[in-house]
């Protein structure tokens, strides 16, 4: 199985900050990576697929980059509604695997 | 409204069985791969299984192979997960998820609210 190592596991930030979360795959996965946002008690929400394609209706302050084994999710100007847990997920091969998650908390 | 609604969760003893259902509405269910994804309390997401549009292909995570069976009914617009020989480590919220696709890329673009399965004596 492809292992996805996500970092950091948590971070504290303030509204307006630029935030970067990274995922590293244990082998190359081309651009077969998605990013999700999850708020407490809610289902995950798709933010980005194909490593850098923004899902419809997702604010442009979210962006993704990377290919192969190293990927990044960037929130350019953190808003109050962005405090949540973020997961990356590979769909290059089975089993589909997720990163461990990054909890973005208010500083 | 485009939505997925899970049902069938509950408390079950170790070794027991449970069948989860997911009712789809607002989109052409038969056009999509569908998945089950679970989340243990306070933990991350784990993909469990998926099934092709016509049911001809199914894939499972190793930890549930031989115990869980995914199926679908395209007439009833429903997805199912039959869970047998349940273990404490299967305790989780189980989400039904649609696999959207674009240019060969697949991703979970629609999720249900989840149903809680608790395995305990």
PDB file of C-alpha atoms in Angstrom:
ATOM      1  CA  UNK A   1       0.000   0.000   0.000  1.00  0.00           C
ATOM      2  CA  UNK A   2       1.143   3.545  -0.698  1.00  0.00           C
ATOM      3  CA  UNK A   3       1.837   5.409   2.534  1.00  0.00           C
ATOM      4  CA  UNK A   4       1.009   9.081   2.712  1.00  0.00           C
ATOM      5  CA  UNK A   5       2.914  11.113   5.281  1.00  0.00           C
ATOM      6  CA  UNK A   6       1.214  14.395   6.052  1.00  0.00           C
ATOM      7  CA  UNK A   7       2.790  17.226   8.009  1.00  0.00           C
ATOM      8  CA  UNK A   8       2.446  18.927  10.317  1.00  0.00           C
ATOM      9  CA  UNK A   9      -0.128  16.982  12.338  1.00  0.00           C
ATOM     10  CA  UNK A  10      -1.380  20.272  13.751  1.00  0.00           C
ATOM     11  CA  UNK A  11      -0.631  23.951  13.514  1.00  0.00           C
ATOM     12  CA  UNK A  12      -1.774  27.165  15.132  1.00  0.00           C
ATOM     13  CA  UNK A  13      -2.370  30.171  12.943  1.00  0.00           C
ATOM     14  CA  UNK A  14      -4.162  33.491  12.928  1.00  0.00           C
ATOM     15  CA  UNK A  15      -6.752  34.835  10.557  1.00  0.00           C
ATOM     16  CA  UNK A  16      -4.970  36.299   7.540  1.00  0.00           C
ATOM     17  CA  UNK A  17      -1.959  33.987   7.799  1.00  0.00           C
ATOM     18  CA  UNK A  18      -0.604  31.932   4.928  1.00  0.00           C
ATOM     19  CA  UNK A  19      -0.716  28.230   5.778  1.00  0.00           C
ATOM     20  CA  UNK A  20       1.070  25.360   4.061  1.00  0.00           C
ATOM     21  CA  UNK A  21       0.426  21.639   4.568  1.00  0.00           C
ATOM     22  CA  UNK A  22       2.500  18.966   2.887  1.00  0.00           C
ATOM     23  CA  UNK A  23       1.976  15.345   1.906  1.00  0.00           C
ATOM     24  CA  UNK A  24       4.648  12.920   0.825  1.00  0.00           C
ATOM     25  CA  UNK A  25       3.806   9.639  -0.874  1.00  0.00           C
ATOM     26  CA  UNK A  26       5.946   6.550  -0.367  1.00  0.00           C
ATOM     27  CA  UNK A  27       6.116   6.123  -4.139  1.00  0.00           C
ATOM     28  CA  UNK A  28       5.294   8.234  -7.168  1.00  0.00           C
ATOM     29  CA  UNK A  29       1.593   8.868  -7.694  1.00  0.00           C
ATOM     30  CA  UNK A  30       1.773  11.328 -10.591  1.00  0.00           C
ATOM     31  CA  UNK A  31      -0.950  13.897  -9.850  1.00  0.00           C
ATOM     32  CA  UNK A  32      -3.462  11.443  -8.408  1.00  0.00           C
ATOM     33  CA  UNK A  33      -3.929  13.344  -5.169  1.00  0.00           C
ATOM     34  CA  UNK A  34      -6.904  15.079  -3.595  1.00  0.00           C
ATOM     35  CA  UNK A  35      -7.317  17.361  -0.588  1.00  0.00           C
ATOM     36  CA  UNK A  36     -10.297  17.410   1.775  1.00  0.00           C
ATOM     37  CA  UNK A  37     -11.450  19.651   4.593  1.00  0.00           C
ATOM     38  CA  UNK A  38     -13.327  18.257   7.569  1.00  0.00           C
ATOM     39  CA  UNK A  39     -15.012  20.174  10.364  1.00  0.00           C
ATOM     40  CA  UNK A  40     -15.992  18.529  13.664  1.00  0.00           C
ATOM     41  CA  UNK A  41     -19.016  16.263  13.353  1.00  0.00           C
ATOM     42  CA  UNK A  42     -19.247  16.807   9.600  1.00  0.00           C
ATOM     43  CA  UNK A  43     -18.379  14.812   6.514  1.00  0.00           C
ATOM     44  CA  UNK A  44     -15.218  15.683   4.595  1.00  0.00           C
ATOM     45  CA  UNK A  45     -15.491  18.172   1.753  1.00  0.00           C
ATOM     46  CA  UNK A  46     -13.462  17.971  -1.458  1.00  0.00           C
ATOM     47  CA  UNK A  47     -11.222  20.981  -2.002  1.00  0.00           C
ATOM     48  CA  UNK A  48      -8.742  19.982  -4.706  1.00  0.00           C
ATOM     49  CA  UNK A  49      -8.277  17.029  -7.062  1.00  0.00           C
ATOM     50  CA  UNK A  50      -5.603  16.116  -9.591  1.00  0.00           C
ATOM     51  CA  UNK A  51      -3.166  17.763  -7.147  1.00  0.00           C
ATOM     52  CA  UNK A  52      -3.962  21.308  -8.244  1.00  0.00           C
ATOM     53  CA  UNK A  53      -7.497  21.542  -9.667  1.00  0.00           C
ATOM     54  CA  UNK A  54      -9.851  23.514  -7.463  1.00  0.00           C
ATOM     55  CA  UNK A  55     -13.236  21.890  -6.941  1.00  0.00           C
ATOM     56  CA  UNK A  56     -16.224  23.985  -7.992  1.00  0.00           C
ATOM     57  CA  UNK A  57     -17.277  26.640  -5.448  1.00  0.00           C
ATOM     58  CA  UNK A  58     -14.099  26.290  -3.361  1.00  0.00           C
ATOM     59  CA  UNK A  59     -12.570  29.705  -2.608  1.00  0.00           C
ATOM     60  CA  UNK A  60      -9.495  30.659  -4.623  1.00  0.00           C
ATOM     61  CA  UNK A  61      -7.437  31.178  -1.458  1.00  0.00           C
ATOM     62  CA  UNK A  62      -7.001  27.396  -1.509  1.00  0.00           C
ATOM     63  CA  UNK A  63      -4.400  26.043  -3.907  1.00  0.00           C
ATOM     64  CA  UNK A  64      -2.569  22.779  -4.447  1.00  0.00           C
ATOM     65  CA  UNK A  65       0.692  21.896  -6.097  1.00  0.00           C
ATOM     66  CA  UNK A  66       3.057  19.009  -6.614  1.00  0.00           C
ATOM     67  CA  UNK A  67       3.508  15.852  -8.594  1.00  0.00           C
ATOM     68  CA  UNK A  68       5.207  12.524  -8.071  1.00  0.00           C
ATOM     69  CA  UNK A  69       5.789  12.160  -4.336  1.00  0.00           C
ATOM     70  CA  UNK A  70       5.601  15.669  -2.862  1.00  0.00           C
ATOM     71  CA  UNK A  71       2.463  17.769  -2.612  1.00  0.00           C
ATOM     72  CA  UNK A  72       1.385  20.979  -0.945  1.00  0.00           C
ATOM     73  CA  UNK A  73      -1.909  22.552   0.076  1.00  0.00           C
ATOM     74  CA  UNK A  74      -1.721  26.303   0.625  1.00  0.00           C
ATOM     75  CA  UNK A  75      -4.305  28.580   2.170  1.00  0.00           C
ATOM     76  CA  UNK A  76      -3.196  32.048   1.143  1.00  0.00           C
ATOM     77  CA  UNK A  77      -5.148  34.123   3.649  1.00  0.00           C
ATOM     78  CA  UNK A  78      -6.672  32.078   6.439  1.00  0.00           C
ATOM     79  CA  UNK A  79     -10.297  32.851   7.227  1.00  0.00           C
ATOM     80  CA  UNK A  80     -12.248  31.929  10.355  1.00  0.00           C
ATOM     81  CA  UNK A  81     -14.193  29.270   8.478  1.00  0.00           C
ATOM     82  CA  UNK A  82     -10.943  27.537   7.473  1.00  0.00           C
ATOM     83  CA  UNK A  83     -10.176  26.254  10.956  1.00  0.00           C
ATOM     84  CA  UNK A  84     -10.643  22.532  10.410  1.00  0.00           C
ATOM     85  CA  UNK A  85      -8.748  19.314   9.754  1.00  0.00           C
ATOM     86  CA  UNK A  86      -7.283  18.727   6.308  1.00  0.00           C
ATOM     87  CA  UNK A  87      -6.532  15.386   4.666  1.00  0.00           C
ATOM     88  CA  UNK A  88      -4.744  14.421   1.504  1.00  0.00           C
ATOM     89  CA  UNK A  89      -5.610  11.195  -0.317  1.00  0.00           C
ATOM     90  CA  UNK A  90      -4.045   9.268  -3.161  1.00  0.00           C
ATOM     91  CA  UNK A  91      -6.065   7.511  -5.834  1.00  0.00           C
ATOM     92  CA  UNK A  92      -3.159   6.219  -7.894  1.00  0.00           C
ATOM     93  CA  UNK A  93      -3.599   2.656  -6.687  1.00  0.00           C
ATOM     94  CA  UNK A  94      -5.528   0.408  -4.321  1.00  0.00           C
ATOM     95  CA  UNK A  95      -6.014   0.608  -1.470  1.00  0.00           C
ATOM     96  CA  UNK A  96      -6.882   4.286  -1.556  1.00  0.00           C
ATOM     97  CA  UNK A  97      -4.973   5.863   1.326  1.00  0.00           C
ATOM     98  CA  UNK A  98      -5.239   9.091   3.266  1.00  0.00           C
ATOM     99  CA  UNK A  99      -2.702  11.172   5.110  1.00  0.00           C
ATOM    100  CA  UNK A 100      -3.032  11.298   8.888  1.00  0.00           C
ATOM    101  CA  UNK A 101      -4.612  14.753   8.821  1.00  0.00           C
ATOM    102  CA  UNK A 102      -3.550  18.278   9.797  1.00  0.00           C
ATOM    103  CA  UNK A 103      -5.604  20.142  12.351  1.00  0.00           C
ATOM    104  CA  UNK A 104      -5.521  23.900  11.786  1.00  0.00           C
ATOM    105  CA  UNK A 105      -6.281  25.685  15.044  1.00  0.00           C
ATOM    106  CA  UNK A 106      -6.700  29.281  16.055  1.00  0.00           C
ATOM    107  CA  UNK A 107      -3.604  30.852  17.593  1.00  0.00           C
TER     108      UNK A 107
ATOM    109  CA  UNK B   1     -31.170  17.810  -4.080  1.00  0.00           C
ATOM    110  CA  UNK B   2     -27.963  15.912  -4.690  1.00  0.00           C
ATOM    111  CA  UNK B   3     -27.322  13.823  -1.576  1.00  0.00           C
ATOM    112  CA  UNK B   4     -26.289  10.570   0.004  1.00  0.00           C
ATOM    113  CA  UNK B   5     -28.002   9.308   3.153  1.00  0.00           C
ATOM    114  CA  UNK B   6     -26.543   6.415   5.140  1.00  0.00           C
ATOM    115  CA  UNK B   7     -28.470   4.175   7.512  1.00  0.00           C
ATOM    116  CA  UNK B   8     -28.126   0.890   9.343  1.00  0.00           C
ATOM    117  CA  UNK B   9     -25.504   1.720  11.930  1.00  0.00           C
ATOM    118  CA  UNK B  10     -25.791   0.767  15.571  1.00  0.00           C
ATOM    119  CA  UNK B  11     -24.368  -1.253  18.416  1.00  0.00           C
ATOM    120  CA  UNK B  12     -23.322  -4.814  17.645  1.00  0.00           C
ATOM    121  CA  UNK B  13     -21.402  -7.426  19.591  1.00  0.00           C
ATOM    122  CA  UNK B  14     -17.987  -8.655  18.457  1.00  0.00           C
ATOM    123  CA  UNK B  15     -18.457 -11.368  15.860  1.00  0.00           C
ATOM    124  CA  UNK B  16     -21.816  -9.983  14.834  1.00  0.00           C
ATOM    125  CA  UNK B  17     -23.099  -8.640  11.537  1.00  0.00           C
ATOM    126  CA  UNK B  18     -24.575  -5.412  10.272  1.00  0.00           C
ATOM    127  CA  UNK B  19     -25.724  -4.144   6.896  1.00  0.00           C
ATOM    128  CA  UNK B  20     -25.278  -0.494   6.016  1.00  0.00           C
ATOM    129  CA  UNK B  21     -27.275   1.224   3.320  1.00  0.00           C
ATOM    130  CA  UNK B  22     -26.735   4.451   1.418  1.00  0.00           C
ATOM    131  CA  UNK B  23     -29.592   6.061  -0.505  1.00  0.00           C
ATOM    132  CA  UNK B  24     -28.556   8.305  -3.369  1.00  0.00           C
ATOM    133  CA  UNK B  25     -30.697  11.038  -4.903  1.00  0.00           C
ATOM    134  CA  UNK B  26     -30.410  13.991  -7.240  1.00  0.00           C
ATOM    135  CA  UNK B  27     -27.902  12.442  -9.650  1.00  0.00           C
ATOM    136  CA  UNK B  28     -27.529   9.439 -11.979  1.00  0.00           C
ATOM    137  CA  UNK B  29     -26.353   6.893  -9.437  1.00  0.00           C
ATOM    138  CA  UNK B  30     -25.583   4.243 -12.049  1.00  0.00           C
ATOM    139  CA  UNK B  31     -22.946   6.491 -13.659  1.00  0.00           C
ATOM    140  CA  UNK B  32     -20.586   6.558 -10.696  1.00  0.00           C
ATOM    141  CA  UNK B  33     -18.158   4.366  -8.824  1.00  0.00           C
ATOM    142  CA  UNK B  34     -19.144   4.421  -5.146  1.00  0.00           C
ATOM    143  CA  UNK B  35     -17.091   3.960  -1.990  1.00  0.00           C
ATOM    144  CA  UNK B  36     -17.354   3.424   1.730  1.00  0.00           C
ATOM    145  CA  UNK B  37     -14.931   5.383   3.902  1.00  0.00           C
ATOM    146  CA  UNK B  38     -14.753   5.081   7.687  1.00  0.00           C
ATOM    147  CA  UNK B  39     -13.429   7.142  10.561  1.00  0.00           C
ATOM    148  CA  UNK B  40     -12.771   5.687  13.992  1.00  0.00           C
ATOM    149  CA  UNK B  41     -13.564   8.015  16.907  1.00  0.00           C
ATOM    150  CA  UNK B  42     -10.987  10.793  17.051  1.00  0.00           C
ATOM    151  CA  UNK B  43      -8.980   9.257  14.191  1.00  0.00           C
ATOM    152  CA  UNK B  44      -8.355   9.871  10.523  1.00  0.00           C
ATOM    153  CA  UNK B  45     -10.103   8.678   7.397  1.00  0.00           C
ATOM    154  CA  UNK B  46      -9.761   5.148   6.049  1.00  0.00           C
ATOM    155  CA  UNK B  47     -11.061   3.979   2.700  1.00  0.00           C
ATOM    156  CA  UNK B  48     -12.891   0.648   3.070  1.00  0.00           C
ATOM    157  CA  UNK B  49     -14.198  -0.497  -0.310  1.00  0.00           C
ATOM    158  CA  UNK B  50     -15.518   0.617  -3.653  1.00  0.00           C
ATOM    159  CA  UNK B  51     -17.628  -0.737  -6.500  1.00  0.00           C
ATOM    160  CA  UNK B  52     -17.837  -0.005 -10.201  1.00  0.00           C
ATOM    161  CA  UNK B  53     -20.919   1.422 -11.849  1.00  0.00           C
ATOM    162  CA  UNK B  54     -22.294  -1.974 -12.911  1.00  0.00           C
ATOM    163  CA  UNK B  55     -20.998  -3.880  -9.885  1.00  0.00           C
ATOM    164  CA  UNK B  56     -18.499  -5.874 -11.961  1.00  0.00           C
ATOM    165  CA  UNK B  57     -15.434  -4.659 -10.030  1.00  0.00           C
ATOM    166  CA  UNK B  58     -15.017  -4.369  -6.281  1.00  0.00           C
ATOM    167  CA  UNK B  59     -11.978  -3.489  -4.198  1.00  0.00           C
ATOM    168  CA  UNK B  60     -11.375  -3.684  -0.448  1.00  0.00           C
ATOM    169  CA  UNK B  61      -8.788  -2.616   2.095  1.00  0.00           C
ATOM    170  CA  UNK B  62      -6.958  -5.680   3.403  1.00  0.00           C
ATOM    171  CA  UNK B  63      -8.341  -5.379   6.937  1.00  0.00           C
ATOM    172  CA  UNK B  64     -11.912  -6.079   5.785  1.00  0.00           C
ATOM    173  CA  UNK B  65     -11.326  -8.574   2.965  1.00  0.00           C
ATOM    174  CA  UNK B  66     -13.350 -11.718   3.504  1.00  0.00           C
ATOM    175  CA  UNK B  67     -15.529 -10.031   6.143  1.00  0.00           C
ATOM    176  CA  UNK B  68     -17.174  -7.098   4.338  1.00  0.00           C
ATOM    177  CA  UNK B  69     -19.056  -7.137   1.036  1.00  0.00           C
ATOM    178  CA  UNK B  70     -19.945  -4.054  -0.961  1.00  0.00           C
ATOM    179  CA  UNK B  71     -22.889  -4.141  -3.358  1.00  0.00           C
ATOM    180  CA  UNK B  72     -25.277  -1.816  -5.118  1.00  0.00           C
ATOM    181  CA  UNK B  73     -28.766  -1.718  -6.626  1.00  0.00           C
ATOM    182  CA  UNK B  74     -28.945   0.757  -9.498  1.00  0.00           C
ATOM    183  CA  UNK B  75     -32.729   0.438  -9.689  1.00  0.00           C
ATOM    184  CA  UNK B  76     -33.106   1.468  -6.063  1.00  0.00           C
ATOM    185  CA  UNK B  77     -30.214   3.975  -6.271  1.00  0.00           C
ATOM    186  CA  UNK B  78     -28.659   2.354  -3.252  1.00  0.00           C
ATOM    187  CA  UNK B  79     -25.249   1.265  -2.039  1.00  0.00           C
ATOM    188  CA  UNK B  80     -24.739  -1.382   0.639  1.00  0.00           C
ATOM    189  CA  UNK B  81     -22.035  -2.688   2.930  1.00  0.00           C
ATOM    190  CA  UNK B  82     -22.553  -6.101   4.499  1.00  0.00           C
ATOM    191  CA  UNK B  83     -20.270  -6.376   7.516  1.00  0.00           C
ATOM    192  CA  UNK B  84     -19.678  -9.786   9.103  1.00  0.00           C
ATOM    193  CA  UNK B  85     -17.374 -11.010  11.864  1.00  0.00           C
ATOM    194  CA  UNK B  86     -17.208  -7.520  13.264  1.00  0.00           C
ATOM    195  CA  UNK B  87     -14.343  -6.540  15.537  1.00  0.00           C
ATOM    196  CA  UNK B  88     -13.867  -3.731  18.037  1.00  0.00           C
ATOM    197  CA  UNK B  89     -11.493  -2.043  15.587  1.00  0.00           C
ATOM    198  CA  UNK B  90     -14.347  -1.723  13.070  1.00  0.00           C
ATOM    199  CA  UNK B  91     -15.979   0.831  15.360  1.00  0.00           C
ATOM    200  CA  UNK B  92     -16.260   3.999  13.294  1.00  0.00           C
ATOM    201  CA  UNK B  93     -18.483   6.409  11.468  1.00  0.00           C
ATOM    202  CA  UNK B  94     -19.042   4.927   8.015  1.00  0.00           C
ATOM    203  CA  UNK B  95     -19.429   7.379   5.146  1.00  0.00           C
ATOM    204  CA  UNK B  96     -20.843   6.656   1.736  1.00  0.00           C
ATOM    205  CA  UNK B  97     -18.961   8.627  -0.939  1.00  0.00           C
ATOM    206  CA  UNK B  98     -19.415   9.202  -4.638  1.00  0.00           C
ATOM    207  CA  UNK B  99     -16.363   9.006  -6.862  1.00  0.00           C
ATOM    208  CA  UNK B 100     -16.385  11.870  -9.280  1.00  0.00           C
ATOM    209  CA  UNK B 101     -14.054  11.729 -12.254  1.00  0.00           C
ATOM    210  CA  UNK B 102     -12.339  14.074 -14.671  1.00  0.00           C
ATOM    211  CA  UNK B 103      -9.868  13.074 -17.348  1.00  0.00           C
ATOM    212  CA  UNK B 104      -9.038   9.825 -15.608  1.00  0.00           C
ATOM    213  CA  UNK B 105      -8.769  11.355 -12.152  1.00  0.00           C
ATOM    214  CA  UNK B 106     -11.182  10.005  -9.521  1.00  0.00           C
ATOM    215  CA  UNK B 107     -11.926  11.631  -6.188  1.00  0.00           C
ATOM    216  CA  UNK B 108     -14.638  11.671  -3.509  1.00  0.00           C
ATOM    217  CA  UNK B 109     -16.782  14.608  -4.519  1.00  0.00           C
ATOM    218  CA  UNK B 110     -19.978  13.870  -2.593  1.00  0.00           C
ATOM    219  CA  UNK B 111     -20.252  12.470   0.915  1.00  0.00           C
ATOM    220  CA  UNK B 112     -23.097  11.392   3.149  1.00  0.00           C
ATOM    221  CA  UNK B 113     -23.346  12.442   6.792  1.00  0.00           C
ATOM    222  CA  UNK B 114     -22.240   9.040   7.994  1.00  0.00           C
ATOM    223  CA  UNK B 115     -23.643   6.313  10.215  1.00  0.00           C
ATOM    224  CA  UNK B 116     -21.990   5.179  13.455  1.00  0.00           C
ATOM    225  CA  UNK B 117     -21.120   1.535  13.948  1.00  0.00           C
ATOM    226  CA  UNK B 118     -20.091   0.513  17.468  1.00  0.00           C
ATOM    227  CA  UNK B 119     -18.715  -2.971  18.065  1.00  0.00           C
ATOM    228  CA  UNK B 120     -18.756  -3.749  21.762  1.00  0.00           C
ATOM    229  CA  UNK B 121     -19.961  -6.344  24.220  1.00  0.00           C
TER     230      UNK B 121
END
